[in-house]
Amino acid sequence: MMPSPLHSSPLHASAPASAAPTARRPALDIARGLALVAMALYHASWDATYFGFASFDLLRDPAWLAARTTILSSFLLLAGIGLALAARGGLDRGRFLRRLGRVSAAAAAVSAVSYVLFPDSPIFFGVLHHIAVASVIGLAFVRLPAAVTLAVAAGALLAGLSLSFPLFDSPWLRWIGLVSVEPDSNDFVPLLPWIGVVLAGIAVGRHWPGIGDGAATATRAGRALAFAGRHSLAVYLLHQPLLFGVAWAAAQILPVQPPAVRDFLGSCIASCEQAGVEPAICTANCHCIRAELDRSGLWDAIAANRLDERSQLGLRSAAAACHGP
């Protein structure tokens, strides 16, 4: 699933503590708003595929993978820029901690909901988790020369993209990155390599302290984007439940089958007919097997092609129950 939100705080581009609190960075707000629009479009595509209205290959198609990387990178880069700008002239610790608390609480809420809705692929270290951790680590870099921070950013990116160790596959360490097996998660944004993008943003903010400054936009679209950018955490938390709810409601009305169901039934029926069984019987048996797997709680594992010993036994049991004596 995807990537990708960010709110303020250590994340928002704000004025130095010594400056007027009303001073905004309109261009950064708009950039954040554009990233939110792109994220919403990506999530809408995921929802449409999940409920069978489309068949986008979000996990393998190079174009979709590039889109996810671009959207996530834009949020993390803006988070780093915001942290650097917020620390200019002295960091307001109270404001930083309050915003960090909000981001952390939102990350915990996202995890809790994902464990309920998608227990086989929960979000245990997604983009909000990453921003919370990276914003704390980033404090060590907000006073360093931009060139030093940029060099560390390049090292983090290189390490995260090129190194992997089975040790980091542990549930307690995989949030760091460097895993040899990608965990099942709808939004996995490990510390490495992605903190490299946050650090790059800090370097940009240090080198270009006036970035995003200027007069507010005069267009209605610009004002709407800027408003969304100023409230990016709220938009992030609300948009996917709304989109998912709309897709779910549509799926209750329209006769569609999710791709995983179509693929399973098609393969099952084809295999059955190749064995010489009448098509009508094959269709009935395969629908029965699908229902049995759903009833036993094994459908998600079968649909995700995670055929461990338990799911294989369940599949055989479902087939036996549907074929009858």
mmCIF file of C-alpha atoms in Angstrom:
data_model
loop_
_atom_site.group_PDB
_atom_site.id
_atom_site.type_symbol
_atom_site.label_atom_id
_atom_site.label_comp_id
_atom_site.label_asym_id
_atom_site.label_seq_id
_atom_site.Cartn_x
_atom_site.Cartn_y
_atom_site.Cartn_z
ATOM 1 C CA MET A 1 0.000 0.000 0.000
ATOM 2 C CA MET A 2 1.370 2.944 -0.142
ATOM 3 C CA PRO A 3 3.137 5.609 0.908
ATOM 4 C CA SER A 4 2.830 8.423 2.341
ATOM 5 C CA PRO A 5 1.830 11.376 4.168
ATOM 6 C CA LEU A 6 3.360 13.812 6.410
ATOM 7 C CA HIS A 7 2.445 16.445 8.682
ATOM 8 C CA SER A 8 4.108 19.230 10.205
ATOM 9 C CA SER A 9 6.119 19.491 13.205
ATOM 10 C CA PRO A 10 9.408 18.285 12.657
ATOM 11 C CA LEU A 11 7.850 17.803 9.287
ATOM 12 C CA HIS A 12 6.272 21.052 8.408
ATOM 13 C CA ALA A 13 8.332 23.806 6.931
ATOM 14 C CA SER A 14 7.821 26.497 9.502
ATOM 15 C CA ALA A 15 9.485 29.706 10.494
ATOM 16 C CA PRO A 16 12.389 29.795 12.937
ATOM 17 C CA ALA A 17 11.430 29.867 16.576
ATOM 18 C CA SER A 18 12.615 33.439 16.742
ATOM 19 C CA ALA A 19 10.534 34.502 13.769
ATOM 20 C CA ALA A 20 6.880 35.401 13.611
ATOM 21 C CA PRO A 21 4.835 32.224 13.976
ATOM 22 C CA THR A 22 2.517 33.318 11.163
ATOM 23 C CA ALA A 23 5.298 33.312 8.570
ATOM 24 C CA ARG A 24 4.455 30.532 6.076
ATOM 25 C CA ARG A 25 6.271 28.958 3.180
ATOM 26 C CA PRO A 26 3.497 28.936 0.545
ATOM 27 C CA ALA A 27 5.450 27.029 -2.097
ATOM 28 C CA LEU A 28 6.245 24.243 0.372
ATOM 29 C CA ASP A 29 2.606 24.035 1.428
ATOM 30 C CA ILE A 30 1.572 23.727 -2.218
ATOM 31 C CA ALA A 31 4.254 21.115 -2.895
ATOM 32 C CA ARG A 32 2.976 19.101 0.054
ATOM 33 C CA GLY A 33 -0.573 19.483 -1.242
ATOM 34 C CA LEU A 34 0.444 18.186 -4.676
ATOM 35 C CA ALA A 35 2.102 15.188 -3.042
ATOM 36 C CA LEU A 36 -1.137 14.513 -1.159
ATOM 37 C CA VAL A 37 -3.109 14.550 -4.410
ATOM 38 C CA ALA A 38 -0.672 12.096 -5.996
ATOM 39 C CA MET A 39 -0.871 9.876 -2.916
ATOM 40 C CA ALA A 40 -4.687 9.897 -3.003
ATOM 41 C CA LEU A 41 -4.662 8.890 -6.675
ATOM 42 C CA TYR A 42 -2.265 6.049 -5.904
ATOM 43 C CA HIS A 43 -4.400 4.811 -3.006
ATOM 44 C CA ALA A 44 -7.556 5.078 -5.123
ATOM 45 C CA SER A 45 -5.866 2.842 -7.705
ATOM 46 C CA TRP A 46 -4.963 0.359 -4.963
ATOM 47 C CA ASP A 47 -8.560 0.336 -3.702
ATOM 48 C CA ALA A 48 -9.942 -0.113 -7.220
ATOM 49 C CA THR A 49 -7.649 -3.108 -7.744
ATOM 50 C CA TYR A 50 -8.411 -4.591 -4.338
ATOM 51 C CA PHE A 51 -12.161 -4.549 -4.997
ATOM 52 C CA GLY A 52 -11.895 -5.730 -8.609
ATOM 53 C CA PHE A 53 -12.747 -2.524 -10.466
ATOM 54 C CA ALA A 54 -9.294 -2.456 -12.074
ATOM 55 C CA SER A 55 -6.224 -4.657 -12.360
ATOM 56 C CA PHE A 56 -3.273 -2.343 -11.772
ATOM 57 C CA ASP A 57 -0.051 -4.222 -11.012
ATOM 58 C CA LEU A 58 1.112 -1.853 -8.293
ATOM 59 C CA LEU A 59 3.691 -4.246 -6.832
ATOM 60 C CA ARG A 60 5.533 -5.244 -10.018
ATOM 61 C CA ASP A 61 4.904 -2.749 -12.802
ATOM 62 C CA PRO A 62 7.976 -0.452 -13.099
ATOM 63 C CA ALA A 63 5.789 2.603 -13.731
ATOM 64 C CA TRP A 64 3.747 2.050 -10.566
ATOM 65 C CA LEU A 65 6.872 1.301 -8.537
ATOM 66 C CA ALA A 66 8.426 4.532 -9.809
ATOM 67 C CA ALA A 67 5.262 6.429 -8.899
ATOM 68 C CA ARG A 68 5.317 5.069 -5.351
ATOM 69 C CA THR A 69 8.996 5.941 -4.954
ATOM 70 C CA THR A 70 8.455 9.466 -6.271
ATOM 71 C CA ILE A 71 5.464 10.162 -4.010
ATOM 72 C CA LEU A 72 7.152 8.783 -0.902
ATOM 73 C CA SER A 73 10.402 10.592 -1.663
ATOM 74 C CA SER A 74 8.605 13.911 -2.070
ATOM 75 C CA PHE A 75 7.028 13.616 1.375
ATOM 76 C CA LEU A 76 10.274 12.609 3.068
ATOM 77 C CA LEU A 77 12.260 15.331 1.307
ATOM 78 C CA LEU A 78 9.726 17.945 2.428
ATOM 79 C CA ALA A 79 9.863 16.530 5.956
ATOM 80 C CA GLY A 80 13.624 17.027 6.032
ATOM 81 C CA ILE A 81 13.375 20.559 4.645
ATOM 82 C CA GLY A 82 10.735 21.417 7.237
ATOM 83 C CA LEU A 83 12.886 20.106 10.078
ATOM 84 C CA ALA A 84 15.891 22.154 8.963
ATOM 85 C CA LEU A 85 13.816 25.322 8.654
ATOM 86 C CA ALA A 86 12.084 24.758 12.005
ATOM 87 C CA ALA A 87 15.467 24.501 13.728
ATOM 88 C CA ARG A 88 16.853 27.751 12.306
ATOM 89 C CA GLY A 89 17.452 30.228 15.083
ATOM 90 C CA GLY A 90 16.747 27.638 17.760
ATOM 91 C CA LEU A 91 14.290 24.765 17.906
ATOM 92 C CA ASP A 92 11.078 25.273 19.855
ATOM 93 C CA ARG A 93 11.228 22.061 21.889
ATOM 94 C CA GLY A 94 7.662 22.259 23.113
ATOM 95 C CA ARG A 95 6.289 22.607 19.603
ATOM 96 C CA PHE A 96 8.583 19.899 18.309
ATOM 97 C CA LEU A 97 7.524 17.424 21.008
ATOM 98 C CA ARG A 98 3.822 18.172 20.579
ATOM 99 C CA ARG A 99 3.978 17.594 16.856
ATOM 100 C CA LEU A 100 6.162 14.538 17.274
ATOM 101 C CA GLY A 101 3.569 13.194 19.691
ATOM 102 C CA ARG A 102 0.783 13.719 17.157
ATOM 103 C CA VAL A 103 2.704 11.960 14.398
ATOM 104 C CA SER A 104 3.599 9.069 16.731
ATOM 105 C CA ALA A 105 -0.006 8.710 17.903
ATOM 106 C CA ALA A 106 -1.207 8.708 14.297
ATOM 107 C CA ALA A 107 1.371 6.044 13.407
ATOM 108 C CA ALA A 108 0.160 3.874 16.283
ATOM 109 C CA ALA A 109 -3.436 4.312 15.155
ATOM 110 C CA VAL A 110 -2.571 3.327 11.579
ATOM 111 C CA SER A 111 -0.842 0.182 12.854
ATOM 112 C CA ALA A 112 -3.768 -0.755 15.091
ATOM 113 C CA VAL A 113 -6.304 -0.417 12.288
ATOM 114 C CA SER A 114 -4.106 -2.301 9.813
ATOM 115 C CA TYR A 115 -3.707 -5.237 12.210
ATOM 116 C CA VAL A 116 -7.501 -5.490 12.349
ATOM 117 C CA LEU A 117 -8.200 -5.070 8.624
ATOM 118 C CA PHE A 118 -5.107 -6.756 7.153
ATOM 119 C CA PRO A 119 -3.660 -9.127 9.775
ATOM 120 C CA ASP A 120 -1.480 -10.861 7.166
ATOM 121 C CA SER A 121 0.132 -7.622 5.966
ATOM 122 C CA PRO A 122 -0.117 -5.038 8.762
ATOM 123 C CA ILE A 123 1.665 -1.690 8.771
ATOM 124 C CA PHE A 124 4.275 -1.979 11.512
ATOM 125 C CA PHE A 125 6.719 0.640 10.188
ATOM 126 C CA GLY A 126 5.116 2.819 7.585
ATOM 127 C CA VAL A 127 5.718 6.371 6.516
ATOM 128 C CA LEU A 128 4.439 7.971 9.723
ATOM 129 C CA HIS A 129 6.567 5.666 11.860
ATOM 130 C CA HIS A 130 9.541 6.553 9.684
ATOM 131 C CA ILE A 131 8.955 10.292 9.953
ATOM 132 C CA ALA A 132 8.663 10.114 13.732
ATOM 133 C CA VAL A 133 11.980 8.263 14.073
ATOM 134 C CA ALA A 134 13.762 10.196 11.319
ATOM 135 C CA SER A 135 12.737 13.552 12.773
ATOM 136 C CA VAL A 136 14.449 12.659 16.055
ATOM 137 C CA ILE A 137 17.583 11.364 14.329
ATOM 138 C CA GLY A 138 17.530 14.392 12.040
ATOM 139 C CA LEU A 139 18.035 16.737 14.992
ATOM 140 C CA ALA A 140 21.668 15.604 15.037
ATOM 141 C CA PHE A 141 22.105 17.071 11.536
ATOM 142 C CA VAL A 142 20.245 20.379 11.602
ATOM 143 C CA ARG A 143 23.386 22.273 12.692
ATOM 144 C CA LEU A 144 25.895 20.433 10.506
ATOM 145 C CA PRO A 145 27.120 21.786 7.166
ATOM 146 C CA ALA A 146 24.855 20.808 4.293
ATOM 147 C CA ALA A 147 27.686 18.968 2.527
ATOM 148 C CA VAL A 148 28.258 16.683 5.531
ATOM 149 C CA THR A 149 24.561 15.847 5.830
ATOM 150 C CA LEU A 150 24.318 15.219 2.106
ATOM 151 C CA ALA A 151 27.272 12.808 2.277
ATOM 152 C CA VAL A 152 25.607 10.874 5.118
ATOM 153 C CA ALA A 153 22.361 10.843 3.118
ATOM 154 C CA ALA A 154 24.160 9.309 0.139
ATOM 155 C CA GLY A 155 25.723 6.685 2.418
ATOM 156 C CA ALA A 156 22.335 5.786 3.912
ATOM 157 C CA LEU A 157 20.781 5.413 0.470
ATOM 158 C CA LEU A 158 23.663 3.305 -0.799
ATOM 159 C CA ALA A 159 23.666 1.037 2.257
ATOM 160 C CA GLY A 160 19.906 0.548 2.235
ATOM 161 C CA LEU A 161 19.794 -0.256 -1.471
ATOM 162 C CA SER A 162 22.818 -2.553 -1.667
ATOM 163 C CA LEU A 163 23.173 -4.362 1.677
ATOM 164 C CA SER A 164 21.029 -7.111 3.190
ATOM 165 C CA PHE A 165 21.558 -9.443 6.145
ATOM 166 C CA PRO A 166 19.326 -12.239 7.490
ATOM 167 C CA LEU A 167 19.868 -10.795 10.980
ATOM 168 C CA PHE A 168 17.642 -7.844 10.058
ATOM 169 C CA ASP A 169 14.757 -10.128 9.053
ATOM 170 C CA SER A 170 13.961 -10.387 12.757
ATOM 171 C CA PRO A 171 10.620 -8.760 13.712
ATOM 172 C CA TRP A 172 12.578 -6.613 16.175
ATOM 173 C CA LEU A 173 15.113 -5.329 13.626
ATOM 174 C CA ARG A 174 13.430 -5.253 10.226
ATOM 175 C CA TRP A 175 12.280 -1.645 10.764
ATOM 176 C CA ILE A 176 15.921 -0.670 10.274
ATOM 177 C CA GLY A 177 16.005 -2.071 6.741
ATOM 178 C CA LEU A 178 18.829 -4.207 5.314
ATOM 179 C CA VAL A 179 16.402 -7.166 5.251
ATOM 180 C CA SER A 180 17.068 -10.164 3.030
ATOM 181 C CA VAL A 181 13.325 -10.907 2.701
ATOM 182 C CA GLU A 182 10.835 -8.095 2.251
ATOM 183 C CA PRO A 183 8.157 -8.376 4.967
ATOM 184 C CA ASP A 184 4.470 -8.530 4.106
ATOM 185 C CA SER A 185 3.191 -5.052 4.856
ATOM 186 C CA ASN A 186 0.870 -2.632 3.115
ATOM 187 C CA ASP A 187 3.281 0.220 3.829
ATOM 188 C CA PHE A 188 6.889 -0.619 4.683
ATOM 189 C CA VAL A 189 9.241 2.384 4.882
ATOM 190 C CA PRO A 190 12.355 1.161 6.741
ATOM 191 C CA LEU A 191 14.935 3.492 8.191
ATOM 192 C CA LEU A 192 17.429 2.489 5.506
ATOM 193 C CA PRO A 193 17.493 3.624 2.773
ATOM 194 C CA TRP A 194 14.656 6.117 3.255
ATOM 195 C CA ILE A 195 16.245 8.238 5.966
ATOM 196 C CA GLY A 196 18.681 9.251 3.255
ATOM 197 C CA VAL A 197 15.874 11.234 1.606
ATOM 198 C CA VAL A 198 15.009 12.990 4.885
ATOM 199 C CA LEU A 199 18.667 13.881 5.396
ATOM 200 C CA ALA A 200 18.862 15.179 1.836
ATOM 201 C CA GLY A 201 15.919 17.446 2.674
ATOM 202 C CA ILE A 202 17.732 18.700 5.773
ATOM 203 C CA ALA A 203 20.759 19.489 3.606
ATOM 204 C CA VAL A 204 18.546 21.387 1.148
ATOM 205 C CA GLY A 205 16.965 23.382 3.977
ATOM 206 C CA ARG A 206 20.369 24.225 5.441
ATOM 207 C CA HIS A 207 21.830 25.269 2.089
ATOM 208 C CA TRP A 208 18.735 27.153 0.921
ATOM 209 C CA PRO A 209 17.040 28.723 3.962
ATOM 210 C CA GLY A 210 14.740 30.832 1.792
ATOM 211 C CA ILE A 211 13.238 27.847 -0.022
ATOM 212 C CA GLY A 212 9.488 28.085 -0.455
ATOM 213 C CA ASP A 213 9.285 31.693 0.696
ATOM 214 C CA GLY A 214 7.235 34.221 -1.195
ATOM 215 C CA ALA A 215 3.767 35.640 -1.634
ATOM 216 C CA ALA A 216 0.740 33.400 -1.163
ATOM 217 C CA THR A 217 -0.831 31.975 -4.298
ATOM 218 C CA ALA A 218 -3.745 33.877 -5.798
ATOM 219 C CA THR A 219 -5.454 30.960 -7.552
ATOM 220 C CA ARG A 220 -8.230 28.887 -6.022
ATOM 221 C CA ALA A 221 -6.429 25.630 -6.835
ATOM 222 C CA GLY A 222 -3.245 26.923 -5.270
ATOM 223 C CA ARG A 223 -5.048 27.962 -2.107
ATOM 224 C CA ALA A 224 -6.725 24.545 -1.875
ATOM 225 C CA LEU A 225 -3.395 22.763 -2.274
ATOM 226 C CA ALA A 226 -1.754 25.016 0.291
ATOM 227 C CA PHE A 227 -4.587 24.375 2.758
ATOM 228 C CA ALA A 228 -4.212 20.610 2.303
ATOM 229 C CA GLY A 229 -0.454 20.944 2.711
ATOM 230 C CA ARG A 230 -0.862 22.791 5.991
ATOM 231 C CA HIS A 231 -3.086 20.003 7.310
ATOM 232 C CA SER A 232 -1.337 17.061 5.709
ATOM 233 C CA LEU A 233 -1.553 14.706 8.703
ATOM 234 C CA ALA A 234 -5.327 15.080 8.908
ATOM 235 C CA VAL A 235 -5.665 14.625 5.143
ATOM 236 C CA TYR A 236 -3.488 11.524 5.284
ATOM 237 C CA LEU A 237 -5.479 9.938 8.093
ATOM 238 C CA LEU A 238 -8.875 10.669 6.538
ATOM 239 C CA HIS A 239 -8.400 10.178 2.811
ATOM 240 C CA GLN A 240 -7.799 6.413 2.663
ATOM 241 C CA PRO A 241 -10.702 5.415 4.942
ATOM 242 C CA LEU A 242 -12.952 7.592 2.770
ATOM 243 C CA LEU A 243 -11.633 6.180 -0.503
ATOM 244 C CA PHE A 244 -11.690 2.623 0.797
ATOM 245 C CA GLY A 245 -15.234 3.104 2.090
ATOM 246 C CA VAL A 246 -16.454 4.421 -1.254
ATOM 247 C CA ALA A 247 -14.840 1.495 -3.099
ATOM 248 C CA TRP A 248 -16.302 -0.976 -0.606
ATOM 249 C CA ALA A 249 -19.790 0.508 -0.972
ATOM 250 C CA ALA A 250 -19.520 0.379 -4.760
ATOM 251 C CA ALA A 251 -18.417 -3.256 -4.587
ATOM 252 C CA GLN A 252 -21.576 -4.093 -2.633
ATOM 253 C CA ILE A 253 -23.698 -2.690 -5.442
ATOM 254 C CA LEU A 254 -21.789 -3.583 -8.600
ATOM 255 C CA PRO A 255 -21.195 -7.223 -9.654
ATOM 256 C CA VAL A 256 -17.400 -7.331 -9.464
ATOM 257 C CA GLN A 257 -14.945 -9.905 -8.150
ATOM 258 C CA PRO A 258 -11.524 -8.998 -6.766
ATOM 259 C CA PRO A 259 -8.658 -10.153 -9.031
ATOM 260 C CA ALA A 260 -7.500 -12.719 -6.460
ATOM 261 C CA VAL A 261 -10.949 -14.364 -6.509
ATOM 262 C CA ARG A 262 -11.096 -14.341 -10.308
ATOM 263 C CA ASP A 263 -7.616 -15.827 -10.595
ATOM 264 C CA PHE A 264 -8.326 -18.532 -8.030
ATOM 265 C CA LEU A 265 -11.651 -19.558 -9.550
ATOM 266 C CA GLY A 266 -10.271 -19.487 -13.086
ATOM 267 C CA SER A 267 -7.302 -21.675 -12.182
ATOM 268 C CA CYS A 268 -9.422 -24.035 -10.083
ATOM 269 C CA ILE A 269 -12.083 -24.490 -12.767
ATOM 270 C CA ALA A 270 -9.498 -24.986 -15.520
ATOM 271 C CA SER A 271 -7.655 -27.659 -13.524
ATOM 272 C CA CYS A 272 -10.916 -29.398 -12.700
ATOM 273 C CA GLU A 273 -12.072 -29.474 -16.329
ATOM 274 C CA GLN A 274 -8.696 -30.809 -17.465
ATOM 275 C CA ALA A 275 -9.334 -33.767 -15.156
ATOM 276 C CA GLY A 276 -12.463 -34.583 -17.189
ATOM 277 C CA VAL A 277 -15.093 -33.220 -14.802
ATOM 278 C CA GLU A 278 -18.163 -31.485 -16.209
ATOM 279 C CA PRO A 279 -17.837 -27.670 -16.306
ATOM 280 C CA ALA A 280 -20.946 -27.071 -14.180
ATOM 281 C CA ILE A 281 -19.672 -29.374 -11.438
ATOM 282 C CA CYS A 282 -16.215 -27.752 -11.562
ATOM 283 C CA THR A 283 -17.720 -24.290 -11.205
ATOM 284 C CA ALA A 284 -19.853 -25.327 -8.239
ATOM 285 C CA ASN A 285 -16.990 -27.128 -6.501
ATOM 286 C CA CYS A 286 -14.536 -24.256 -6.959
ATOM 287 C CA HIS A 287 -16.990 -21.707 -5.577
ATOM 288 C CA CYS A 288 -17.572 -24.065 -2.657
ATOM 289 C CA ILE A 289 -13.822 -24.338 -1.998
ATOM 290 C CA ARG A 290 -13.497 -20.556 -2.111
ATOM 291 C CA ALA A 291 -16.295 -20.201 0.454
ATOM 292 C CA GLU A 292 -14.759 -22.886 2.704
ATOM 293 C CA LEU A 293 -11.392 -21.127 2.673
ATOM 294 C CA ASP A 294 -13.065 -17.858 3.593
ATOM 295 C CA ARG A 295 -15.012 -19.516 6.401
ATOM 296 C CA SER A 296 -11.874 -21.126 7.845
ATOM 297 C CA GLY A 297 -9.893 -17.882 7.725
ATOM 298 C CA LEU A 298 -7.376 -19.191 5.180
ATOM 299 C CA TRP A 299 -8.472 -17.229 2.140
ATOM 300 C CA ASP A 300 -6.069 -14.296 2.606
ATOM 301 C CA ALA A 301 -3.057 -16.635 2.778
ATOM 302 C CA ILE A 302 -4.194 -18.590 -0.285
ATOM 303 C CA ALA A 303 -4.962 -15.428 -2.265
ATOM 304 C CA ALA A 304 -1.514 -14.012 -1.430
ATOM 305 C CA ASN A 305 0.073 -17.316 -2.520
ATOM 306 C CA ARG A 306 1.507 -17.899 0.939
ATOM 307 C CA LEU A 307 1.116 -21.673 0.882
ATOM 308 C CA ASP A 308 2.573 -22.716 4.217
ATOM 309 C CA GLU A 309 1.780 -26.100 5.736
ATOM 310 C CA ARG A 310 -1.355 -24.850 7.478
ATOM 311 C CA SER A 311 -2.825 -23.261 4.346
ATOM 312 C CA GLN A 312 -2.016 -26.335 2.237
ATOM 313 C CA LEU A 313 -3.802 -28.569 4.727
ATOM 314 C CA GLY A 314 -6.740 -26.175 4.774
ATOM 315 C CA LEU A 315 -6.907 -26.147 0.980
ATOM 316 C CA ARG A 316 -6.995 -29.946 0.858
ATOM 317 C CA SER A 317 -9.645 -30.052 3.581
ATOM 318 C CA ALA A 318 -11.803 -27.520 1.727
ATOM 319 C CA ALA A 319 -11.489 -29.493 -1.506
ATOM 320 C CA ALA A 320 -12.439 -32.705 0.262
ATOM 321 C CA ALA A 321 -15.458 -31.098 1.913
ATOM 322 C CA CYS A 322 -16.717 -29.677 -1.382
ATOM 323 C CA HIS A 323 -16.141 -32.790 -3.478
ATOM 324 C CA GLY A 324 -18.181 -34.836 -1.029
ATOM 325 C CA PRO A 325 -17.824 -38.557 -0.284
#
